[in-house]
Coordinates of C-alpha atoms in Angstrom, one line a residue:
Chain A
X220 CA 20.3 61.5 -71.1
X221 CA 17.5 60.1 -73.1
X222 CA 13.8 61.0 -72.7
X223 CA 10.8 59.2 -74.0
X224 CA 7.6 60.9 -74.9
X225 CA 4.4 58.9 -75.3
X226 CA 1.5 60.8 -76.9
X227 CA -0.2 61.9 -80.0
X228 CA 1.1 62.7 -83.5
X229 CA -1.6 64.5 -85.5
X230 CA -2.5 66.5 -88.5
X231 CA -3.9 69.9 -87.5
X232 CA -6.1 72.3 -89.3
X233 CA -5.8 75.7 -87.6
X234 CA -7.3 79.2 -88.0
X235 CA -5.9 82.2 -86.0
X236 CA -6.1 85.9 -86.6
X237 CA -2.7 85.6 -88.4
X238 CA -3.9 83.0 -91.0
X239 CA -5.0 79.4 -91.5
X240 CA -3.3 76.1 -92.3
X241 CA -4.6 72.6 -93.2
X242 CA -3.4 69.2 -92.1
X243 CA 0.0 70.3 -90.8
X244 CA 2.1 68.1 -88.6
X245 CA 1.2 68.5 -85.0
X246 CA 0.2 66.5 -81.9
X247 CA 1.5 66.7 -78.3
X248 CA 4.3 64.2 -78.8
X249 CA 5.6 66.1 -81.9
X250 CA 5.8 69.5 -80.2
X251 CA 7.3 67.9 -77.1
X252 CA 9.9 65.9 -79.0
X253 CA 11.0 68.9 -81.1
X254 CA 11.3 71.2 -78.1
X255 CA 13.2 68.6 -76.0
X256 CA 15.5 67.7 -78.9
X257 CA 17.5 70.9 -78.4
X258 CA 18.5 69.6 -74.9
X259 CA 18.8 65.9 -75.0
X260 CA 18.3 62.6 -76.9
X261 CA 14.6 62.1 -77.6
X262 CA 12.5 59.0 -78.3
X263 CA 8.9 58.8 -79.3
X264 CA 6.1 56.3 -78.9
X265 CA 3.0 57.2 -80.9
X266 CA 0.7 55.8 -83.6
X267 CA 0.2 57.1 -87.2
X268 CA -1.8 56.0 -90.2
X269 CA -0.6 55.3 -93.7
X270 CA -1.0 59.0 -94.6
X271 CA 2.1 59.7 -92.5
X272 CA 4.7 60.4 -95.1
X273 CA 8.5 60.3 -95.1
X274 CA 8.5 64.2 -95.1
X275 CA 6.6 64.2 -91.8
X276 CA 9.0 61.7 -90.2
X277 CA 11.9 63.7 -91.5
X278 CA 10.7 66.7 -89.5
X279 CA 11.5 64.6 -86.4
X280 CA 14.5 62.6 -87.6
X281 CA 16.3 65.6 -88.9
X282 CA 16.3 66.9 -85.3
X283 CA 17.9 63.6 -84.3
X284 CA 14.7 62.3 -82.8
X285 CA 14.4 58.5 -82.5
X286 CA 11.2 57.5 -84.3
X287 CA 11.4 53.7 -84.0
X288 CA 8.6 53.8 -81.5
X289 CA 6.2 55.4 -83.9
X290 CA 3.8 52.6 -85.0
X291 CA 2.2 52.7 -88.4
X292 CA -1.2 51.1 -88.8
X293 CA -3.6 51.0 -91.6
X294 CA -6.0 54.0 -91.6
X295 CA -5.7 57.7 -91.2
X296 CA -3.6 59.6 -88.7
X297 CA -5.4 61.5 -85.8
X298 CA -6.8 64.8 -87.1
X299 CA -7.7 67.9 -85.1
X300 CA -9.2 71.2 -86.3
X301 CA -9.5 74.3 -84.2
X302 CA -9.5 78.1 -84.2
X303 CA -8.4 80.9 -82.0
X304 CA -10.2 83.7 -83.9
X305 CA -11.9 85.3 -80.8
X306 CA -9.5 84.3 -78.1
X307 CA -5.8 83.4 -78.5
X308 CA -5.8 81.9 -75.1
X309 CA -8.3 79.1 -75.7
X310 CA -8.8 76.9 -78.8
X311 CA -12.3 76.4 -80.1
X312 CA -12.4 72.8 -81.5
X313 CA -14.0 72.5 -84.9
X314 CA -13.5 68.7 -85.2
X315 CA -11.6 65.8 -83.7
X316 CA -11.1 62.6 -85.8
X317 CA -9.3 60.1 -83.6
X318 CA -8.8 57.6 -86.5
X319 CA -5.9 55.2 -85.7
X320 CA -5.3 57.1 -82.3
X321 CA -8.6 55.7 -81.0
X322 CA -7.1 52.2 -80.5
X323 CA -3.6 53.5 -79.6
X324 CA -2.0 51.1 -77.2
X325 CA 1.6 52.2 -76.6
X326 CA 4.2 49.6 -77.4
X327 CA 7.7 50.4 -76.1
X328 CA 10.5 49.1 -78.4
X329 CA 13.0 47.0 -76.6
X330 CA 15.7 49.5 -77.5
X331 CA 13.9 52.1 -75.4
X332 CA 14.1 50.1 -72.2
X333 CA 17.1 52.0 -70.9
X334 CA 15.3 55.4 -71.1
X335 CA 15.9 57.5 -68.0
X336 CA 13.3 60.2 -68.4
X337 CA 9.6 59.8 -69.4
X338 CA 6.9 62.1 -70.4
X339 CA 3.3 60.9 -70.5
X340 CA 1.6 63.4 -72.8
X341 CA -2.2 63.8 -72.7
X342 CA -3.6 60.3 -73.3
X343 CA -6.0 58.1 -71.3
X344 CA -4.7 57.9 -67.8
X345 CA -4.9 54.1 -67.8
X346 CA -2.5 54.0 -70.8
X347 CA -0.2 56.5 -69.0
X348 CA 0.0 54.2 -66.0
X349 CA 0.7 51.1 -68.0
X350 CA 3.6 52.8 -69.8
X351 CA 4.9 54.1 -66.5
X352 CA 4.9 50.7 -64.9
X353 CA 6.5 49.1 -67.9
X354 CA 9.3 51.7 -67.8
X355 CA 10.3 50.9 -64.2
X356 CA 13.9 52.1 -64.6
X357 CA 13.1 55.8 -65.2
X358 CA 14.5 58.4 -62.9
X359 CA 11.8 61.0 -63.4
X360 CA 8.3 60.9 -64.9
X361 CA 6.4 64.0 -66.1
X362 CA 2.8 63.9 -67.1
X363 CA 0.0 65.9 -68.6
X364 CA -3.8 65.5 -68.5
X365 CA -6.9 67.4 -69.4
X366 CA -10.5 68.3 -68.3
X367 CA -11.8 65.3 -70.3
X368 CA -10.0 62.8 -68.1
X369 CA -10.3 64.8 -64.9
X370 CA -14.1 64.6 -65.3
X371 CA -14.5 61.4 -67.2
X372 CA -12.0 59.0 -65.6
X373 CA -11.1 60.4 -62.1
X374 CA -10.4 57.0 -60.5
X375 CA -7.9 56.0 -63.2
X376 CA -6.3 59.4 -63.2
X377 CA -5.9 59.2 -59.4
X378 CA -4.0 55.9 -59.9
X379 CA -1.8 57.4 -62.6
X380 CA -1.0 60.5 -60.4
X381 CA 0.6 58.2 -57.8
X382 CA 3.3 57.2 -60.3
X383 CA 4.0 60.6 -61.9
X384 CA 6.7 62.8 -60.3
X385 CA 5.9 66.1 -62.0
X386 CA 2.5 66.9 -63.3
X387 CA 2.2 69.8 -65.8
X388 CA -1.3 71.3 -66.2
X389 CA -2.9 74.7 -66.5
X390 CA -4.8 76.8 -63.9
X391 CA -8.2 75.6 -64.8
X392 CA -7.2 71.9 -64.8
X393 CA -5.5 72.3 -61.4
X394 CA -8.6 73.9 -59.9
X395 CA -10.9 71.3 -61.5
X396 CA -8.7 68.4 -60.3
X397 CA -8.6 69.7 -56.8
X398 CA -12.2 70.9 -56.7
X399 CA -10.8 74.1 -55.1
X400 CA -10.8 77.7 -56.5
X401 CA -7.8 79.0 -54.7
X402 CA -4.7 78.1 -56.7
X403 CA -2.1 77.5 -53.9
X404 CA -4.7 75.4 -52.0
X405 CA -5.6 73.5 -55.1
X406 CA -1.9 72.9 -55.7
X407 CA -1.5 71.4 -52.2
X408 CA -4.4 69.1 -52.9
X409 CA -2.9 67.9 -56.2
X410 CA 0.5 67.3 -54.6
X411 CA -1.3 65.2 -51.9
X412 CA -2.5 63.0 -54.8
X413 CA 1.0 61.8 -55.6
X414 CA 3.3 64.1 -57.6
X415 CA 6.3 65.6 -55.9
X416 CA 6.0 68.8 -58.0
X417 CA 3.2 70.5 -59.9
X418 CA 3.8 72.9 -62.7
X419 CA 0.8 75.1 -63.3
X420 CA 0.9 76.8 -66.7
X421 CA -0.6 80.4 -66.7
X422 CA -0.5 81.0 -70.5
X423 CA 0.7 84.5 -71.2
X424 CA 1.5 85.0 -67.5
X425 CA 4.1 82.2 -67.3
X426 CA 4.1 79.2 -64.9
X427 CA 4.5 78.3 -61.3
X428 CA 6.0 75.2 -59.9
X429 CA 4.7 74.0 -56.5
X430 CA 6.7 71.5 -54.5
X431 CA 5.8 69.0 -51.9
X432 CA 7.6 69.8 -48.7
X433 CA 11.0 68.1 -48.8
X434 CA 10.8 66.9 -52.4
X435 CA 13.9 67.5 -54.6
X436 CA 15.8 68.8 -51.5
X437 CA 13.8 71.8 -50.5
X438 CA 10.9 73.3 -48.6
X439 CA 7.4 74.1 -49.9
X440 CA 8.1 77.5 -51.5
X441 CA 6.8 77.8 -55.0
X442 CA 8.8 79.3 -57.9
X443 CA 7.5 81.3 -60.8
X444 CA 8.8 81.8 -64.3
X445 CA 7.5 84.4 -66.8
X446 CA 6.2 84.1 -70.3
X447 CA 7.5 86.5 -72.9
X448 CA 5.1 89.4 -73.8
X449 CA 4.8 88.7 -77.5
X450 CA 3.6 91.2 -80.0
X451 CA 2.1 88.6 -82.3
X452 CA 1.1 85.2 -81.3
X453 CA 0.7 83.5 -84.7
X454 CA -0.5 80.1 -83.5
X455 CA -0.8 79.1 -79.9
X456 CA -1.2 75.4 -80.8
X457 CA 1.4 73.2 -79.0
X458 CA 2.6 75.9 -76.7
X459 CA 1.9 73.8 -73.6
X460 CA 3.6 70.7 -75.1
X461 CA 6.6 72.8 -76.2
X462 CA 6.8 74.1 -72.7
X463 CA 6.8 70.6 -71.4
X464 CA 9.5 69.6 -73.9
X465 CA 11.8 72.5 -72.8
X466 CA 11.1 71.7 -69.2
X467 CA 11.7 68.0 -69.3
X468 CA 14.4 68.2 -71.9
X469 CA 16.5 70.6 -69.8
X470 CA 16.1 68.3 -66.7
X471 CA 17.1 65.3 -68.7
X472 CA 20.2 67.1 -69.9
X473 CA 21.4 67.7 -66.3
X474 CA 23.2 65.2 -64.2
X475 CA 21.4 66.0 -61.0
X476 CA 17.7 66.6 -60.3
X477 CA 17.4 69.3 -57.7
X478 CA 15.5 72.6 -57.0
X479 CA 17.8 74.8 -59.0
X480 CA 17.6 72.5 -62.0
X481 CA 13.8 72.4 -61.8
X482 CA 13.7 76.3 -61.6
X483 CA 15.9 76.7 -64.6
X484 CA 13.8 74.0 -66.4
X485 CA 10.7 76.2 -65.7
X486 CA 12.5 79.1 -67.5
X487 CA 13.5 76.8 -70.4
X488 CA 9.9 75.6 -70.6
X489 CA 8.7 79.2 -71.0
X490 CA 11.4 79.9 -73.6
X491 CA 10.4 76.9 -75.8
X492 CA 6.7 77.8 -75.5
X493 CA 7.5 81.4 -76.6
X494 CA 9.3 80.1 -79.7
X495 CA 6.5 77.7 -80.6
X496 CA 3.8 80.4 -80.9
X497 CA 5.9 82.6 -83.3
X498 CA 5.0 80.5 -86.3
X499 CA 2.3 78.2 -87.4
X500 CA 2.6 74.6 -86.2
X501 CA 6.0 73.3 -85.5
X502 CA 7.8 75.5 -88.0
X503 CA 9.7 77.6 -85.5
X504 CA 10.8 74.6 -83.5
X505 CA 12.3 72.9 -86.5
X506 CA 15.1 75.4 -87.1
X507 CA 16.2 76.9 -83.8
X508 CA 19.7 77.0 -82.6
X509 CA 21.0 76.5 -79.1
X510 CA 22.3 80.1 -79.3
X511 CA 18.9 81.5 -80.0
X512 CA 17.5 79.5 -77.0
X513 CA 20.2 80.8 -74.7
X514 CA 19.7 84.3 -75.9
X515 CA 16.0 84.1 -75.1
X516 CA 16.8 82.5 -71.7
X517 CA 18.7 85.7 -71.0
X518 CA 15.8 87.8 -72.0
X519 CA 13.5 85.8 -69.6
X520 CA 16.1 86.5 -66.9
X521 CA 16.2 90.2 -67.6
X522 CA 12.5 90.3 -67.7
X523 CA 12.3 89.2 -64.0
X524 CA 15.6 89.6 -62.3
X525 CA 16.5 92.6 -60.2
X526 CA 20.2 93.6 -60.1
Chain B
X898 CA 10.8 112.7 -50.2
X899 CA 7.1 113.6 -49.9
X900 CA 4.3 112.1 -52.0
X901 CA 0.8 113.5 -52.4
X902 CA -2.2 111.2 -53.2
X903 CA -5.4 112.7 -54.5
X904 CA -8.4 110.4 -54.4
X905 CA -11.3 108.9 -52.5
X906 CA -11.7 108.2 -48.8
X907 CA -14.7 105.9 -48.3
X908 CA -16.7 103.6 -46.1
X909 CA -16.9 100.1 -47.5
X910 CA -19.3 97.3 -47.0
X911 CA -17.7 94.1 -48.2
X912 CA -18.6 90.4 -48.4
X913 CA -16.1 87.8 -49.3
X914 CA -16.0 84.0 -48.7
X915 CA -14.0 84.8 -45.5
X916 CA -16.7 87.0 -44.0
X917 CA -18.3 90.4 -44.2
X918 CA -17.8 93.9 -42.8
X919 CA -19.9 97.1 -42.8
X920 CA -18.8 100.7 -43.2
X921 CA -15.1 100.2 -42.7
X922 CA -12.6 102.8 -43.7
X923 CA -11.5 102.4 -47.3
X924 CA -11.1 104.3 -50.5
X925 CA -8.2 104.5 -53.0
X926 CA -6.4 107.4 -51.2
X927 CA -6.6 105.6 -47.9
X928 CA -5.0 102.3 -49.1
X929 CA -2.5 104.2 -51.2
X930 CA -1.5 106.4 -48.3
X931 CA -1.1 103.6 -45.8
X932 CA 1.0 101.5 -48.1
X933 CA 3.2 104.4 -49.1
X934 CA 3.7 105.5 -45.5
X935 CA 6.1 102.6 -44.9
X936 CA 8.5 104.2 -47.4
X937 CA 8.1 108.0 -47.3
X938 CA 6.3 111.1 -46.1
X939 CA 2.7 111.0 -47.3
X940 CA 0.1 113.7 -47.8
X941 CA -3.6 113.3 -48.7
X942 CA -6.1 115.4 -50.6
X943 CA -9.6 114.0 -50.3
X944 CA -13.1 114.9 -49.1
X945 CA -15.1 113.4 -46.3
X946 CA -18.5 114.0 -44.6
X947 CA -19.3 114.8 -41.0
X948 CA -19.5 111.1 -40.3
X949 CA -15.7 110.9 -40.6
X950 CA -14.7 110.5 -37.0
X951 CA -11.4 111.1 -35.2
X952 CA -10.9 107.3 -35.0
X953 CA -10.9 107.2 -38.8
X954 CA -8.4 110.0 -39.1
X955 CA -6.2 108.4 -36.5
X956 CA -5.8 105.4 -38.7
X957 CA -3.9 107.7 -41.1
X958 CA -2.2 110.1 -38.6
X959 CA -0.9 107.3 -36.5
X960 CA 1.1 106.2 -39.6
X961 CA 2.5 109.7 -39.8
X962 CA 0.3 110.6 -42.8
X963 CA -0.4 114.3 -43.2
X964 CA -4.2 114.7 -43.4
X965 CA -4.4 118.5 -43.6
X966 CA -5.6 118.1 -47.2
X967 CA -8.7 116.1 -46.2
X968 CA -11.6 118.5 -46.6
X969 CA -14.6 118.0 -44.3
X970 CA -18.0 119.0 -45.8
X971 CA -21.5 118.7 -44.5
X972 CA -23.1 115.4 -45.5
X973 CA -22.0 111.8 -45.6
X974 CA -18.7 110.3 -46.7
X975 CA -18.6 108.3 -50.0
X976 CA -19.9 104.7 -49.4
X977 CA -19.3 101.6 -51.5
X978 CA -20.7 98.1 -51.1
X979 CA -19.4 95.1 -53.0
X980 CA -18.9 91.4 -52.9
X981 CA -16.4 88.8 -54.1
X982 CA -18.5 85.7 -53.2
X983 CA -18.2 84.0 -56.7
X984 CA -14.9 85.5 -57.9
X985 CA -12.1 86.9 -55.7
X986 CA -10.6 88.5 -58.8
X987 CA -13.5 90.9 -59.5
X988 CA -15.8 92.8 -57.2
X989 CA -19.5 92.8 -57.9
X990 CA -20.7 96.2 -56.8
X991 CA -23.8 96.2 -54.6
X992 CA -24.2 100.0 -54.3
X993 CA -22.3 103.2 -54.8
X994 CA -23.3 106.3 -52.8
X995 CA -21.0 109.2 -53.9
X996 CA -22.4 111.6 -51.2
X997 CA -19.8 114.4 -50.6
X998 CA -17.5 112.8 -53.2
X999 CA -19.9 113.8 -56.0
X1000 CA -18.8 117.4 -55.8
X1001 CA -15.2 116.7 -54.9
X1002 CA -13.0 119.5 -56.2
X1003 CA -9.4 118.8 -54.9
X1004 CA -7.9 121.8 -53.0
X1005 CA -4.2 121.6 -52.5
X1006 CA -3.1 123.1 -49.1
X1007 CA -0.4 125.7 -49.5
X1008 CA 1.8 123.6 -47.3
X1009 CA 1.7 120.8 -49.9
X1010 CA 3.1 123.0 -52.7
X1011 CA 6.7 121.6 -52.3
X1012 CA 5.5 118.0 -52.8
X1013 CA 7.9 116.1 -55.2
X1014 CA 5.8 113.1 -56.1
X1015 CA 2.2 112.9 -57.0
X1016 CA -0.3 110.1 -57.4
X1017 CA -3.6 110.8 -59.1
X1018 CA -5.9 108.0 -57.8
X1019 CA -9.0 107.0 -59.8
X1020 CA -11.1 110.2 -60.1
X1021 CA -12.5 112.2 -63.0
X1022 CA -9.6 112.7 -65.5
X1023 CA -10.4 116.4 -65.7
X1024 CA -9.8 116.8 -62.0
X1025 CA -6.6 114.7 -62.3
X1026 CA -5.3 117.1 -64.9
X1027 CA -6.2 120.2 -62.9
X1028 CA -4.3 118.9 -59.9
X1029 CA -1.3 117.9 -62.0
X1030 CA -1.1 121.3 -63.6
X1031 CA -1.4 123.0 -60.2
X1032 CA 1.5 120.8 -58.8
X1033 CA 3.9 122.0 -61.5
X1034 CA 7.0 121.3 -59.3
X1035 CA 6.6 117.5 -59.0
X1036 CA 9.3 115.2 -60.2
X1037 CA 7.1 112.3 -61.1
X1038 CA 3.4 111.8 -61.4
X1039 CA 1.6 108.4 -61.2
X1040 CA -2.0 107.9 -62.2
X1041 CA -4.8 105.4 -62.2
X1042 CA -8.1 105.3 -64.1
X1043 CA -10.9 102.9 -64.9
X1044 CA -13.3 101.6 -67.5
X1045 CA -15.9 104.2 -66.5
X1046 CA -13.6 107.1 -67.6
X1047 CA -12.0 105.2 -70.5
X1048 CA -15.5 104.8 -72.1
X1049 CA -17.2 107.9 -70.7
X1050 CA -14.6 110.7 -71.0
X1051 CA -12.0 109.5 -73.5
X1052 CA -11.1 113.0 -74.6
X1053 CA -10.5 114.3 -71.1
X1054 CA -8.6 111.1 -70.2
X1055 CA -6.3 111.6 -73.3
X1056 CA -5.4 115.1 -72.1
X1057 CA -4.6 113.8 -68.6
X1058 CA -2.4 111.0 -70.0
X1059 CA -0.2 113.6 -71.5
X1060 CA 0.8 114.9 -68.1
X1061 CA 1.1 111.5 -66.3
X1062 CA 4.6 109.8 -66.2
X1063 CA 3.5 106.4 -65.0
X1064 CA 0.1 105.0 -65.5
X1065 CA -1.0 102.0 -63.4
X1066 CA -4.0 100.1 -64.7
X1067 CA -5.0 96.4 -65.2
X1068 CA -5.0 94.1 -68.2
X1069 CA -8.6 94.8 -69.2
X1070 CA -8.3 98.6 -68.8
X1071 CA -5.1 98.6 -70.9
X1072 CA -6.7 96.6 -73.7
X1073 CA -9.8 98.8 -73.5
X1074 CA -7.8 102.1 -73.5
X1075 CA -5.8 100.9 -76.6
X1076 CA -8.7 99.2 -78.3
X1077 CA -6.2 96.3 -78.9
X1078 CA -6.5 92.7 -77.6
X1079 CA -2.7 91.9 -77.6
X1080 CA -1.2 93.1 -74.4
X1081 CA 2.3 94.2 -75.6
X1082 CA 0.8 96.0 -78.6
X1083 CA -1.9 97.6 -76.3
X1084 CA 0.9 98.8 -74.0
X1085 CA 2.8 100.4 -76.9
X1086 CA -0.4 102.3 -77.9
X1087 CA -0.9 103.5 -74.3
X1088 CA 2.7 104.7 -74.1
X1089 CA 2.2 106.6 -77.3
X1090 CA -0.6 108.6 -75.5
X1091 CA 1.8 110.2 -73.1
X1092 CA 3.2 108.1 -70.2
X1093 CA 6.8 107.2 -70.1
X1094 CA 6.0 103.9 -68.4
X1095 CA 2.9 101.8 -68.0
X1096 CA 2.3 99.3 -65.2
X1097 CA -0.2 96.6 -66.1
X1098 CA -1.5 94.8 -63.0
X1099 CA -2.3 91.1 -63.6
X1100 CA -3.9 90.4 -60.2
X1101 CA -2.7 87.0 -58.9
X1102 CA -0.1 86.9 -61.7
X1103 CA 1.8 90.0 -60.7
X1104 CA 2.4 93.0 -62.9
X1105 CA 4.4 94.1 -65.9
X1106 CA 6.0 97.5 -66.5
X1107 CA 6.4 98.6 -70.1
X1108 CA 8.7 101.4 -70.9
X1109 CA 8.8 103.9 -73.7
X1110 CA 12.1 103.6 -75.6
X1111 CA 14.7 105.7 -73.9
X1112 CA 12.5 106.6 -70.9
X1113 CA 14.2 106.5 -67.5
X1114 CA 17.5 105.6 -69.1
X1115 CA 16.8 102.4 -70.9
X1116 CA 15.4 100.5 -73.9
X1117 CA 11.9 99.2 -74.5
X1118 CA 12.3 95.9 -72.7
X1119 CA 9.5 95.3 -70.2
X1120 CA 10.0 93.9 -66.7
X1121 CA 7.7 91.6 -64.7
X1122 CA 7.2 91.2 -60.9
X1123 CA 5.3 88.3 -59.4
X1124 CA 2.4 88.3 -57.0
X1125 CA 2.5 86.0 -54.0
X1126 CA 0.5 82.8 -54.3
X1127 CA -1.7 83.3 -51.2
X1128 CA -3.6 80.5 -49.5
X1129 CA -6.4 82.7 -48.3
X1130 CA -7.3 86.1 -49.8
X1131 CA -9.6 87.4 -47.2
X1132 CA -10.5 90.7 -48.9
X1133 CA -9.1 91.8 -52.3
X1134 CA -10.5 95.4 -51.8
X1135 CA -7.7 98.0 -52.1
X1136 CA -5.1 95.6 -53.5
X1137 CA -4.5 97.7 -56.6
X1138 CA -4.2 101.0 -54.6
X1139 CA -1.9 99.3 -52.1
X1140 CA 0.2 98.1 -55.0
X1141 CA 0.3 101.7 -56.3
X1142 CA 1.2 103.0 -52.8
X1143 CA 4.1 100.5 -52.5
X1144 CA 5.3 101.3 -56.0
X1145 CA 5.2 105.1 -55.8
X1146 CA 6.2 105.2 -52.1
X1147 CA 9.4 103.2 -52.9
X1148 CA 10.2 105.5 -55.8
X1149 CA 9.7 108.6 -53.7
X1150 CA 12.1 107.1 -51.0
X1151 CA 14.9 106.9 -53.5
X1152 CA 17.2 109.7 -54.6
X1153 CA 17.3 108.8 -58.3
X1154 CA 14.6 107.6 -60.7
X1155 CA 16.0 105.0 -63.0
X1156 CA 15.1 101.6 -64.4
X1157 CA 16.5 99.6 -61.5
X1158 CA 14.5 101.8 -59.0
X1159 CA 11.3 101.3 -61.1
X1160 CA 11.9 97.5 -61.2
X1161 CA 12.4 97.3 -57.4
X1162 CA 9.3 99.5 -57.0
X1163 CA 7.3 97.0 -59.0
X1164 CA 8.3 94.3 -56.5
X1165 CA 7.4 96.5 -53.6
X1166 CA 4.1 97.2 -55.2
X1167 CA 3.4 93.5 -55.2
X1168 CA 4.6 93.1 -51.7
X1169 CA 2.2 95.8 -50.4
X1170 CA -0.7 94.3 -52.4
X1171 CA 0.0 90.9 -51.0
X1172 CA -0.2 92.3 -47.4
X1173 CA -3.4 94.2 -48.1
X1174 CA -5.5 91.2 -49.0
X1175 CA -4.5 89.2 -45.9
X1176 CA -7.1 91.0 -43.7
X1177 CA -10.3 92.9 -44.3
X1178 CA -10.0 96.5 -45.2
X1179 CA -6.9 98.4 -44.2
X1180 CA -6.2 96.3 -41.1
X1181 CA -3.1 94.6 -42.3
X1182 CA -1.6 97.8 -43.6
X1183 CA -2.0 99.6 -40.3
X1184 CA 0.4 97.5 -38.3
X1185 CA 3.2 96.3 -40.6
X1186 CA 6.8 96.8 -39.9
X1187 CA 9.6 97.6 -42.3
X1188 CA 11.2 94.3 -41.4
X1189 CA 8.1 92.4 -42.4
X1190 CA 8.1 94.3 -45.7
X1191 CA 11.8 93.5 -46.4
X1192 CA 11.2 89.8 -45.5
X1193 CA 8.4 89.5 -48.0
X1194 CA 10.5 91.4 -50.6
X1195 CA 13.0 88.5 -50.1
X1196 CA 10.2 86.0 -50.6
X1197 CA 9.2 87.7 -53.9
X1198 CA 12.9 87.5 -55.0
X1199 CA 13.2 83.8 -54.1
X1200 CA 9.9 83.2 -55.9
X1201 CA 11.4 84.4 -59.2
X1202 CA 15.2 84.6 -59.1
X1203 CA 17.5 81.9 -60.4
X1204 CA 20.7 81.4 -58.6

């Protein structure tokens, strides 16, 4: 079934211990869409400038991604520069040039109105909510956010959380959002804000999904998926968005939405995140095969499953 | 089968957000012995002062632990004071009074010479090596160490690592020991120093066991066990030693030592660590039942296993 992602398309300038690149295609919506494209039909709503060339769009369309929702406006595409020279787990931002993204107001093409799954990547919570309300036929909505909105627009974020089914954020964001240092307690507080499930991403330690009691046909027991211990993380950029793409993409590919599907989706999220960091930018996500994905899913299983 | 632990018995003064306690029974050997006692026959070599009362010894003997190796010397028992008020993941030491532990020279009772499993808790690596060489009939030796020895006595530690089969340390210690920031690469370097397996403890994120290629009948694929997301960690003291006690105790309880046994042992390590932190000091480890342990093992399984 189809999934729509609304978020940023950007040009990234990145330095890591493995090298550096300038103005390569990136952005949350790009990573998400590529990762999800191995599982289901993907649609994108984003904004780009007139520097967004056919070659950039082809990265998406050659994976079968529907780019009719990518709006072109005069000006430059969103640019971000960052480095991971001291710490691969956290980017140090060198610059952020919002450019055309500053006035991004998501417009959903009429052809997308039958979309069944929605992912609200990290944009202003008020925009997230507007999109969500417009897409009133979706079966499941996933969402992301960040410290900037948690601190800066808590009221608007609270409203958005009421219409998001699964929130995907990291440990620090979870604790900040709940104003609570203990993770399971923080998770309970976040679930009380609206979502039926909360995926907390732990970086190199994997991710945990917390459920609201009764949601998706089960109790309140959490579930944890690993990350792959990787010898060389070339570029961590987009790992979280690729995780979200694998997670949501797998769910959208299944007929039913239940606990077992969500647990497997958590594994597929980890799988797609592990591929993303193997090469700079979206390179690794452009040329995967479903066989490679299934083989890595098996490795994740063997990494954690007793006989 | 029997397991011998050599390490500290101490009186701890601890403050956490859940409360504070003064001069309660602690020490690595104590936590290890209690945790292991639910799986196998346990023997202890340690040193205490004349303030170590019958009531303290009874904590161990009532769990069937053989305390004949606990040497009494004139003076005071090792005392440690610490707090976790700001951060439950890392103790801030208030004071360390080594007392009789300063001149600890492990003496192995003749009755212990048939011991089949050995755990060298965190003491001077030269002492660890002496004990290991004396116990030349053991089938498997586990060991712990810390930043103090990694930095202060690297040569002696290197010699000890050559005679330890499974080293159990945390992420920071692994990276420090290997002088390498990437965990899987650091693990490879540590394995090249001697151990056939390395257990890296990730605190609230569980633990990963890395294997030397071919060791214990398998390849080089790591295995990861979770930790339980716990609503209230009352006192993290001894979690790592309890983990080691569950891990080594389970191995000692099995006839064979193979990959599947080591993987299950990693789960049991997590299980015992999760019990330890539920109450102050060793309280929770004193009154468990094997049924409670098996029930939590099932919870750990459900936390990570797909259908």
